[in-house]
mmCIF file of C-alpha atoms in Angstrom:
data_model
loop_
_atom_site.group_PDB
_atom_site.id
_atom_site.type_symbol
_atom_site.label_atom_id
_atom_site.label_comp_id
_atom_site.label_asym_id
_atom_site.label_seq_id
_atom_site.Cartn_x
_atom_site.Cartn_y
_atom_site.Cartn_z
ATOM 1 C CA UNK C 1 126.011 76.502 117.103
ATOM 2 C CA UNK C 2 124.410 77.092 113.734
ATOM 3 C CA UNK C 3 124.862 80.291 111.824
ATOM 4 C CA UNK C 4 122.199 82.170 109.920
ATOM 5 C CA UNK C 5 123.347 80.610 106.634
ATOM 6 C CA UNK C 6 123.230 77.095 108.110
ATOM 7 C CA UNK C 7 119.700 77.718 109.337
ATOM 8 C CA UNK C 8 118.608 79.010 105.923
ATOM 9 C CA UNK C 9 120.243 76.013 104.228
ATOM 10 C CA UNK C 10 118.245 73.623 106.421
ATOM 11 C CA UNK C 11 115.049 75.523 105.616
ATOM 12 C CA UNK C 12 115.948 75.295 101.902
ATOM 13 C CA UNK C 13 116.385 71.520 102.134
ATOM 14 C CA UNK C 14 113.054 71.191 103.954
ATOM 15 C CA UNK C 15 111.275 73.235 101.269
ATOM 16 C CA UNK C 16 112.958 71.395 98.380
ATOM 17 C CA UNK C 17 111.789 68.027 99.722
ATOM 18 C CA UNK C 18 108.221 69.171 99.165
ATOM 19 C CA UNK C 19 108.357 71.159 95.916
ATOM 20 C CA UNK C 20 109.932 70.565 92.525
ATOM 21 C CA UNK C 21 109.369 71.980 89.070
ATOM 22 C CA UNK C 22 108.502 70.353 85.770
ATOM 23 C CA UNK C 23 108.732 71.669 82.215
ATOM 24 C CA UNK C 24 105.079 72.804 82.237
ATOM 25 C CA UNK C 25 105.021 73.835 85.920
ATOM 26 C CA UNK C 26 108.547 75.104 86.756
ATOM 27 C CA UNK C 27 109.939 76.172 90.110
ATOM 28 C CA UNK C 28 110.445 79.930 90.572
ATOM 29 C CA UNK C 29 113.597 80.110 92.708
ATOM 30 C CA UNK C 30 114.719 83.335 94.383
ATOM 31 C CA UNK C 31 118.255 84.206 95.463
ATOM 32 C CA UNK C 32 118.795 87.408 97.387
ATOM 33 C CA UNK C 33 122.244 88.862 98.002
ATOM 34 C CA UNK C 34 122.897 92.069 99.904
ATOM 35 C CA UNK C 35 122.981 94.155 96.725
ATOM 36 C CA UNK C 36 120.995 92.210 94.122
ATOM 37 C CA UNK C 37 118.183 89.713 93.615
ATOM 38 C CA UNK C 38 118.062 86.856 91.111
ATOM 39 C CA UNK C 39 115.018 84.803 90.065
ATOM 40 C CA UNK C 40 114.860 81.841 87.722
ATOM 41 C CA UNK C 41 112.374 79.295 86.448
ATOM 42 C CA UNK C 42 113.813 75.810 86.885
ATOM 43 C CA UNK C 43 112.727 72.474 85.397
ATOM 44 C CA UNK C 44 113.899 70.014 88.061
ATOM 45 C CA UNK C 45 113.114 66.892 86.034
ATOM 46 C CA UNK C 46 115.714 67.842 83.394
ATOM 47 C CA UNK C 47 117.837 70.018 85.684
ATOM 48 C CA UNK C 48 117.644 73.050 83.403
ATOM 49 C CA UNK C 49 116.912 76.744 83.848
ATOM 50 C CA UNK C 50 114.110 77.833 81.521
ATOM 51 C CA UNK C 51 114.259 81.604 82.153
ATOM 52 C CA UNK C 52 116.041 83.957 84.501
ATOM 53 C CA UNK C 53 116.142 87.624 85.466
ATOM 54 C CA UNK C 54 118.147 89.658 87.935
ATOM 55 C CA UNK C 55 118.608 93.175 89.200
ATOM 56 C CA UNK C 56 121.936 93.224 87.338
ATOM 57 C CA UNK C 57 120.234 93.144 83.928
ATOM 58 C CA UNK C 58 120.972 96.350 82.021
ATOM 59 C CA UNK C 59 117.398 97.623 81.754
ATOM 60 C CA UNK C 60 116.686 97.061 85.465
ATOM 61 C CA UNK C 61 120.066 98.323 86.676
ATOM 62 C CA UNK C 62 119.446 101.613 84.817
ATOM 63 C CA UNK C 63 116.216 102.206 86.779
ATOM 64 C CA UNK C 64 116.163 104.459 89.815
ATOM 65 C CA UNK C 65 114.511 103.265 93.002
ATOM 66 C CA UNK C 66 114.870 101.154 96.099
ATOM 67 C CA UNK C 67 115.963 97.525 96.086
ATOM 68 C CA UNK C 68 112.355 96.451 96.702
ATOM 69 C CA UNK C 69 111.145 98.413 93.679
ATOM 70 C CA UNK C 70 113.862 96.836 91.543
ATOM 71 C CA UNK C 71 112.852 93.409 92.862
ATOM 72 C CA UNK C 72 109.328 94.000 91.598
ATOM 73 C CA UNK C 73 110.757 94.862 88.166
ATOM 74 C CA UNK C 74 112.823 91.647 88.236
ATOM 75 C CA UNK C 75 109.674 89.597 88.914
ATOM 76 C CA UNK C 76 107.825 91.326 86.082
ATOM 77 C CA UNK C 77 110.775 90.754 83.706
ATOM 78 C CA UNK C 78 110.773 87.038 84.525
ATOM 79 C CA UNK C 79 107.020 86.872 83.933
ATOM 80 C CA UNK C 80 107.373 88.360 80.441
ATOM 81 C CA UNK C 81 110.145 85.848 79.618
ATOM 82 C CA UNK C 82 107.923 83.035 80.909
ATOM 83 C CA UNK C 83 104.980 84.200 78.794
ATOM 84 C CA UNK C 84 107.233 84.206 75.733
ATOM 85 C CA UNK C 85 107.983 80.540 76.491
ATOM 86 C CA UNK C 86 104.270 79.823 76.915
ATOM 87 C CA UNK C 87 104.415 79.287 80.685
ATOM 88 C CA UNK C 88 101.643 80.636 82.904
ATOM 89 C CA UNK C 89 101.963 78.652 86.135
ATOM 90 C CA UNK C 90 104.865 77.892 88.454
ATOM 91 C CA UNK C 91 105.732 76.826 91.995
ATOM 92 C CA UNK C 92 107.264 79.517 94.234
ATOM 93 C CA UNK C 93 110.496 78.616 96.052
ATOM 94 C CA UNK C 94 111.509 81.316 98.531
ATOM 95 C CA UNK C 95 114.809 79.493 99.215
ATOM 96 C CA UNK C 96 114.631 79.824 102.973
ATOM 97 C CA UNK C 97 114.110 83.580 102.960
ATOM 98 C CA UNK C 98 111.127 85.077 104.758
ATOM 99 C CA UNK C 99 108.260 86.006 102.437
ATOM 100 C CA UNK C 100 108.834 89.669 103.140
ATOM 101 C CA UNK C 101 110.501 92.692 101.571
ATOM 102 C CA UNK C 102 112.435 92.011 98.370
ATOM 103 C CA UNK C 103 111.350 88.359 98.087
ATOM 104 C CA UNK C 104 107.688 89.375 98.404
ATOM 105 C CA UNK C 105 108.194 92.229 95.908
ATOM 106 C CA UNK C 106 109.696 89.844 93.343
ATOM 107 C CA UNK C 107 106.746 87.456 93.781
ATOM 108 C CA UNK C 108 104.214 90.267 93.426
ATOM 109 C CA UNK C 109 105.974 91.524 90.292
ATOM 110 C CA UNK C 110 105.799 88.047 88.768
ATOM 111 C CA UNK C 111 102.099 87.763 89.669
ATOM 112 C CA UNK C 112 101.344 91.161 88.148
ATOM 113 C CA UNK C 113 103.253 90.088 85.037
ATOM 114 C CA UNK C 114 100.866 87.156 84.611
ATOM 115 C CA UNK C 115 102.466 84.176 86.367
ATOM 116 C CA UNK C 116 100.198 82.149 88.640
ATOM 117 C CA UNK C 117 101.457 80.413 91.765
#
């Protein structure tokens, strides 16, 4: 009997077989906990994180609003960090989560901030 986390892990492995990030075209990975959301741009060829943002950052944590609204701010914050690094495109990795709710809000925030994927 597989649990929800086992199922998500298998979905993650299936997704990661197909997509990977490079220095010019990094992977935008999303991690969603019950309370917070974390997004990062990852260069898989070198195994490094190029930029990251989370709902625990001081400027986002100070904002009022729902978790989905904060997720949108997290996506926009990552997009501004990416633009500062000169990155405009990326590959979206939903990490086994459904493209819905907070994950979708983070992606939309990143798109509105100028990232293309």
